[in-house]
Every structure is written in C-alpha cells, then in structure tokens.
PDB file of C-alpha atoms in Angstrom:
ATOM      1  CA  MET D 191      71.959  90.098  66.468  1.00  0.00           C
ATOM      2  CA  ARG D 192      71.250  92.666  69.126  1.00  0.00           C
ATOM      3  CA  ARG D 193      67.953  92.370  71.007  1.00  0.00           C
ATOM      4  CA  ASP D 194      68.335  93.773  74.518  1.00  0.00           C
ATOM      5  CA  GLY D 195      69.131  97.470  74.755  1.00  0.00           C
ATOM      6  CA  GLN D 196      67.646 100.918  74.470  1.00  0.00           C
ATOM      7  CA  TYR D 197      65.625 101.906  71.409  1.00  0.00           C
ATOM      8  CA  ALA D 198      63.968 105.008  70.060  1.00  0.00           C
ATOM      9  CA  VAL D 199      60.499 103.966  68.951  1.00  0.00           C
ATOM     10  CA  TRP D 200      58.352 105.585  66.277  1.00  0.00           C
ATOM     11  CA  PHE D 201      54.728 104.461  66.288  1.00  0.00           C
ATOM     12  CA  LYS D 202      51.547 105.251  64.405  1.00  0.00           C
ATOM     13  CA  THR D 203      47.868 104.520  63.952  1.00  0.00           C
ATOM     14  CA  SER D 204      45.436 106.095  61.504  1.00  0.00           C
ATOM     15  CA  ARG D 205      44.843 108.769  64.210  1.00  0.00           C
ATOM     16  CA  GLY D 206      48.439 109.997  64.256  1.00  0.00           C
ATOM     17  CA  GLU D 207      51.987 109.150  65.228  1.00  0.00           C
ATOM     18  CA  GLY D 208      54.382 109.554  68.116  1.00  0.00           C
ATOM     19  CA  THR D 209      57.804 108.730  69.511  1.00  0.00           C
ATOM     20  CA  GLY D 210      59.241 107.390  72.732  1.00  0.00           C
ATOM     21  CA  ILE D 211      62.098 105.432  74.263  1.00  0.00           C
ATOM     22  CA  VAL D 212      61.933 101.732  75.206  1.00  0.00           C
ATOM     23  CA  HIS D 213      64.409  99.561  77.038  1.00  0.00           C
ATOM     24  CA  LEU D 214      64.421  95.817  76.363  1.00  0.00           C
ATOM     25  CA  ALA D 215      66.137  93.671  78.986  1.00  0.00           C
ATOM     26  CA  ASN D 216      65.730  89.935  79.587  1.00  0.00           C
ATOM     27  CA  GLY D 217      62.141  89.803  78.323  1.00  0.00           C
ATOM     28  CA  ILE D 218      60.991  92.997  80.098  1.00  0.00           C
ATOM     29  CA  ILE D 219      59.913  96.208  78.328  1.00  0.00           C
ATOM     30  CA  SER D 220      60.113  99.576  80.075  1.00  0.00           C
ATOM     31  CA  GLY D 221      60.106 103.114  78.761  1.00  0.00           C
ATOM     32  CA  GLY D 222      57.909 106.035  77.962  1.00  0.00           C
ATOM     33  CA  ASP D 223      57.520 109.499  76.551  1.00  0.00           C
ATOM     34  CA  SER D 224      56.510 112.888  77.931  1.00  0.00           C
ATOM     35  CA  PHE D 225      53.016 111.725  78.920  1.00  0.00           C
ATOM     36  CA  PHE D 226      52.973 107.913  79.139  1.00  0.00           C
ATOM     37  CA  THR D 227      54.991 105.093  80.652  1.00  0.00           C
ATOM     38  CA  TYR D 228      55.361 101.805  78.796  1.00  0.00           C
ATOM     39  CA  SER D 229      55.728  98.445  80.493  1.00  0.00           C
ATOM     40  CA  GLY D 230      55.363  94.845  79.429  1.00  0.00           C
ATOM     41  CA  SER D 231      57.150  91.770  78.234  1.00  0.00           C
ATOM     42  CA  TYR D 232      58.520  90.295  75.018  1.00  0.00           C
ATOM     43  CA  GLN D 233      59.756  86.984  73.644  1.00  0.00           C
ATOM     44  CA  VAL D 234      62.269  86.534  70.833  1.00  0.00           C
ATOM     45  CA  ASP D 235      62.451  83.531  68.501  1.00  0.00           C
ATOM     46  CA  ASN D 236      65.336  83.988  66.052  1.00  0.00           C
ATOM     47  CA  ASP D 237      64.476  87.217  64.187  1.00  0.00           C
ATOM     48  CA  HIS D 238      60.789  87.241  65.213  1.00  0.00           C
ATOM     49  CA  PHE D 239      59.314  88.552  68.435  1.00  0.00           C
ATOM     50  CA  THR D 240      56.011  89.026  70.215  1.00  0.00           C
ATOM     51  CA  ALA D 241      55.265  91.606  72.893  1.00  0.00           C
ATOM     52  CA  ALA D 242      52.527  92.612  75.297  1.00  0.00           C
ATOM     53  CA  LEU D 243      52.728  96.278  76.227  1.00  0.00           C
ATOM     54  CA  THR D 244      50.695  98.528  78.526  1.00  0.00           C
ATOM     55  CA  THR D 245      50.783 102.319  78.296  1.00  0.00           C
ATOM     56  CA  THR D 246      49.762 104.360  81.342  1.00  0.00           C
ATOM     57  CA  ARG D 247      49.413 108.130  81.595  1.00  0.00           C
ATOM     58  CA  HIS D 248      51.796 109.856  84.023  1.00  0.00           C
ATOM     59  CA  ALA D 249      51.296 113.522  83.011  1.00  0.00           C
ATOM     60  CA  ALA D 250      48.468 115.663  81.654  1.00  0.00           C
ATOM     61  CA  GLY D 251      48.525 116.019  77.894  1.00  0.00           C
ATOM     62  CA  PRO D 252      47.101 114.737  74.632  1.00  0.00           C
ATOM     63  CA  PRO D 253      45.302 111.382  74.433  1.00  0.00           C
ATOM     64  CA  THR D 254      47.032 108.261  73.166  1.00  0.00           C
ATOM     65  CA  LEU D 255      46.700 107.337  69.529  1.00  0.00           C
ATOM     66  CA  PHE D 256      43.904 105.064  70.739  1.00  0.00           C
ATOM     67  CA  GLY D 257      42.077 107.861  72.613  1.00  0.00           C
ATOM     68  CA  LEU D 258      42.476 106.184  76.032  1.00  0.00           C
ATOM     69  CA  ASP D 259      44.792 106.751  79.006  1.00  0.00           C
ATOM     70  CA  VAL D 260      45.506 103.050  79.630  1.00  0.00           C
ATOM     71  CA  VAL D 261      46.000 100.758  76.651  1.00  0.00           C
ATOM     72  CA  ASP D 262      47.060  97.095  76.392  1.00  0.00           C
ATOM     73  CA  VAL D 263      48.736  96.375  73.049  1.00  0.00           C
ATOM     74  CA  GLU D 264      49.621  92.958  71.580  1.00  0.00           C
ATOM     75  CA  LEU D 265      52.421  93.112  68.999  1.00  0.00           C
ATOM     76  CA  ALA D 266      54.271  90.802  66.633  1.00  0.00           C
ATOM     77  CA  GLY D 267      57.289  91.739  64.557  1.00  0.00           C
ATOM     78  CA  ARG D 268      60.799  90.982  63.451  1.00  0.00           C
ATOM     79  CA  PHE D 269      64.313  92.253  63.664  1.00  0.00           C
ATOM     80  CA  LYS D 270      65.810  93.148  60.302  1.00  0.00           C
ATOM     81  CA  GLY D 271      69.394  94.295  60.442  1.00  0.00           C
ATOM     82  CA  ARG D 272      69.669  96.887  63.196  1.00  0.00           C
ATOM     83  CA  LEU D 273      65.976  97.833  63.162  1.00  0.00           C
ATOM     84  CA  ALA D 274      62.889  96.081  64.424  1.00  0.00           C
ATOM     85  CA  SER D 275      59.367  96.608  63.149  1.00  0.00           C
ATOM     86  CA  CYS D 276      56.102  95.332  64.545  1.00  0.00           C
ATOM     87  CA  SER D 277      52.347  95.710  64.299  1.00  0.00           C
ATOM     88  CA  GLY D 278      49.347  94.830  66.381  1.00  0.00           C
ATOM     89  CA  THR D 279      46.227  96.150  68.062  1.00  0.00           C
ATOM     90  CA  ALA D 280      45.072  97.341  71.454  1.00  0.00           C
ATOM     91  CA  LYS D 281      42.587  95.193  73.349  1.00  0.00           C
ATOM     92  CA  GLN D 282      40.572  98.364  73.963  1.00  0.00           C
ATOM     93  CA  ALA D 283      40.484  99.304  70.234  1.00  0.00           C
ATOM     94  CA  PRO D 284      40.766  96.078  68.194  1.00  0.00           C
ATOM     95  CA  GLY D 285      39.767  97.739  64.915  1.00  0.00           C
ATOM     96  CA  LEU D 286      42.621 100.274  65.010  1.00  0.00           C
ATOM     97  CA  PRO D 287      45.909  98.842  63.646  1.00  0.00           C
ATOM     98  CA  PHE D 288      49.138  99.935  65.365  1.00  0.00           C
ATOM     99  CA  GLU D 289      52.626  99.942  63.799  1.00  0.00           C
ATOM    100  CA  ALA D 290      56.004 100.659  65.378  1.00  0.00           C
ATOM    101  CA  THR D 291      59.659 100.828  64.354  1.00  0.00           C
ATOM    102  CA  LEU D 292      62.440 100.407  66.919  1.00  0.00           C
ATOM    103  CA  ILE D 293      65.769 102.078  66.228  1.00  0.00           C
ATOM    104  CA  PRO D 294      68.667 101.020  68.474  1.00  0.00           C
ATOM    105  CA  ARG D 295      70.422 103.697  70.461  1.00  0.00           C
ATOM    106  CA  GLU D 296      73.873 104.403  69.114  1.00  0.00           C
ATOM    107  CA  GLU D 297      76.725 103.565  71.420  1.00  0.00           C
ATOM    108  CA  GLN D 298      78.226 106.617  73.072  1.00  0.00           C
ATOM    109  CA  SER D 299      81.318 107.929  71.335  1.00  0.00           C
ATOM    110  CA  PRO D 300      84.454 107.789  73.386  1.00  0.00           C
ATOM    111  CA  GLU D 301      85.409 110.830  75.414  1.00  0.00           C
ATOM    112  CA  PRO D 302      87.591 113.292  73.512  1.00  0.00           C
ATOM    113  CA  ASP D 303      91.323 113.043  74.085  1.00  0.00           C
ATOM    114  CA  ARG D 304      92.009 115.601  76.777  1.00  0.00           C
ATOM    115  CA  SER D 305      95.700 114.729  77.125  1.00  0.00           C
ATOM    116  CA  ARG D 306      96.615 117.840  75.102  1.00  0.00           C
ATOM    117  CA  ALA D 307      94.341 120.195  77.039  1.00  0.00           C
ATOM    118  CA  GLY D 308      97.256 121.628  79.053  1.00  0.00           C
ATOM    119  CA  LYS D 309      99.215 122.293  75.869  1.00  0.00           C
ATOM    120  CA  LEU D 310      96.656 124.616  74.311  1.00  0.00           C
ATOM    121  CA  PRO D 311      97.137 128.390  74.639  1.00  0.00           C
ATOM    122  CA  ASP D 312      95.441 129.887  77.692  1.00  0.00           C
ATOM    123  CA  GLY D 313      94.384 133.026  75.896  1.00  0.00           C
ATOM    124  CA  PHE D 314      95.764 136.166  74.364  1.00  0.00           C
ATOM    125  CA  ASP D 315      99.148 137.503  75.416  1.00  0.00           C
ATOM    126  CA  ALA D 316     101.720 139.929  74.051  1.00  0.00           C
ATOM    127  CA  ARG D 317     102.584 137.506  71.266  1.00  0.00           C
ATOM    128  CA  HIS D 318      98.956 137.556  70.070  1.00  0.00           C
ATOM    129  CA  PRO D 319      97.625 141.109  70.426  1.00  0.00           C
ATOM    130  CA  VAL D 320      93.905 141.679  70.083  1.00  0.00           C
ATOM    131  CA  ARG D 321      93.098 143.625  66.939  1.00  0.00           C
ATOM    132  CA  ILE D 322      90.039 145.790  66.708  1.00  0.00           C
ATOM    133  CA  PRO D 323      88.861 146.179  63.127  1.00  0.00           C
ATOM    134  CA  VAL D 324      88.857 149.695  61.720  1.00  0.00           C
ATOM    135  CA  VAL D 325      85.929 150.742  59.595  1.00  0.00           C
ATOM    136  CA  ARG D 326      86.931 153.439  57.137  1.00  0.00           C
ATOM    137  CA  GLY D 327      84.586 156.089  55.895  1.00  0.00           C
ATOM    138  CA  LEU D 328      82.559 156.475  59.060  1.00  0.00           C
ATOM    139  CA  SER D 329      82.813 159.678  60.989  1.00  0.00           C
ATOM    140  CA  ARG D 330      82.197 160.159  64.664  1.00  0.00           C
ATOM    141  CA  GLY D 331      80.140 162.962  65.817  1.00  0.00           C
TER     142      GLY D 331
END
C-alpha cells in the first residue's frame, strides 16, 4: 500500500474547512497552502499512522481554522484503500477537533504521441479553400 508521496489534503474543524498539499517522504511531512507551510513527522504501522504537524504562516491572509498563526497538531489515522483519514487536536486549542482526508496525487499521464505531428496538415492550401459563410436576406447599406 502506498504511503510516501504527494497528497491533496482536505481538512476541517467546526470553524471551517480548507485544502492544501502535503508530501510524505521517509517519515517527514512537508507542504502547505496559499498562506501556511506544513512541516512535521509521521510513523506508519501497517494501515495506521500517527503524525505531529506544525503549521506556520508565510503570507498575509485569513486565520487558521484554529484562529492562530502557528499551530502544533497531533493526529492519528489510517490508510483505507488509496485514501487516508485522520483526526486530532492542536496543542493550542485542545477542545477543537480536527479532521483531515489525504487523497494521493494521480500519476502523470504519459506524454501524447507526437510521432505523427509532422504528418498533420500545416494549414489551408488550394486543396482546402477557406469558405466564408453567406447570410441571405441581409442587405448592405
């Protein structure tokens, strides 16, 4: 089952929801969104995992879902099929539950076959004259 890789993350608290991108590699979490960076660590045990994550503001904008610019979140969750889900709380707001779903990034599709590119027509020529549609019933003047 896939663990390391890049994930889109959807997260929520009772104050709202948001999205970001996280990269999991060898126990290290990195990522962010338009206003915050995410960093931390994780451990995987079969389909279960735990994580410690810190969010830090890097651009002016709305507050976090916890109302603070720096938040330390403790999470526990599990991988189920291709998705992972987890929940936890921030040390700075222990009474505010946090939930997140991680969706793995799809592998890039292969490049299109460009071997026929030279065989396509270059444009219009005498064999393919351009036709301008005629609208009947309109008068000029």
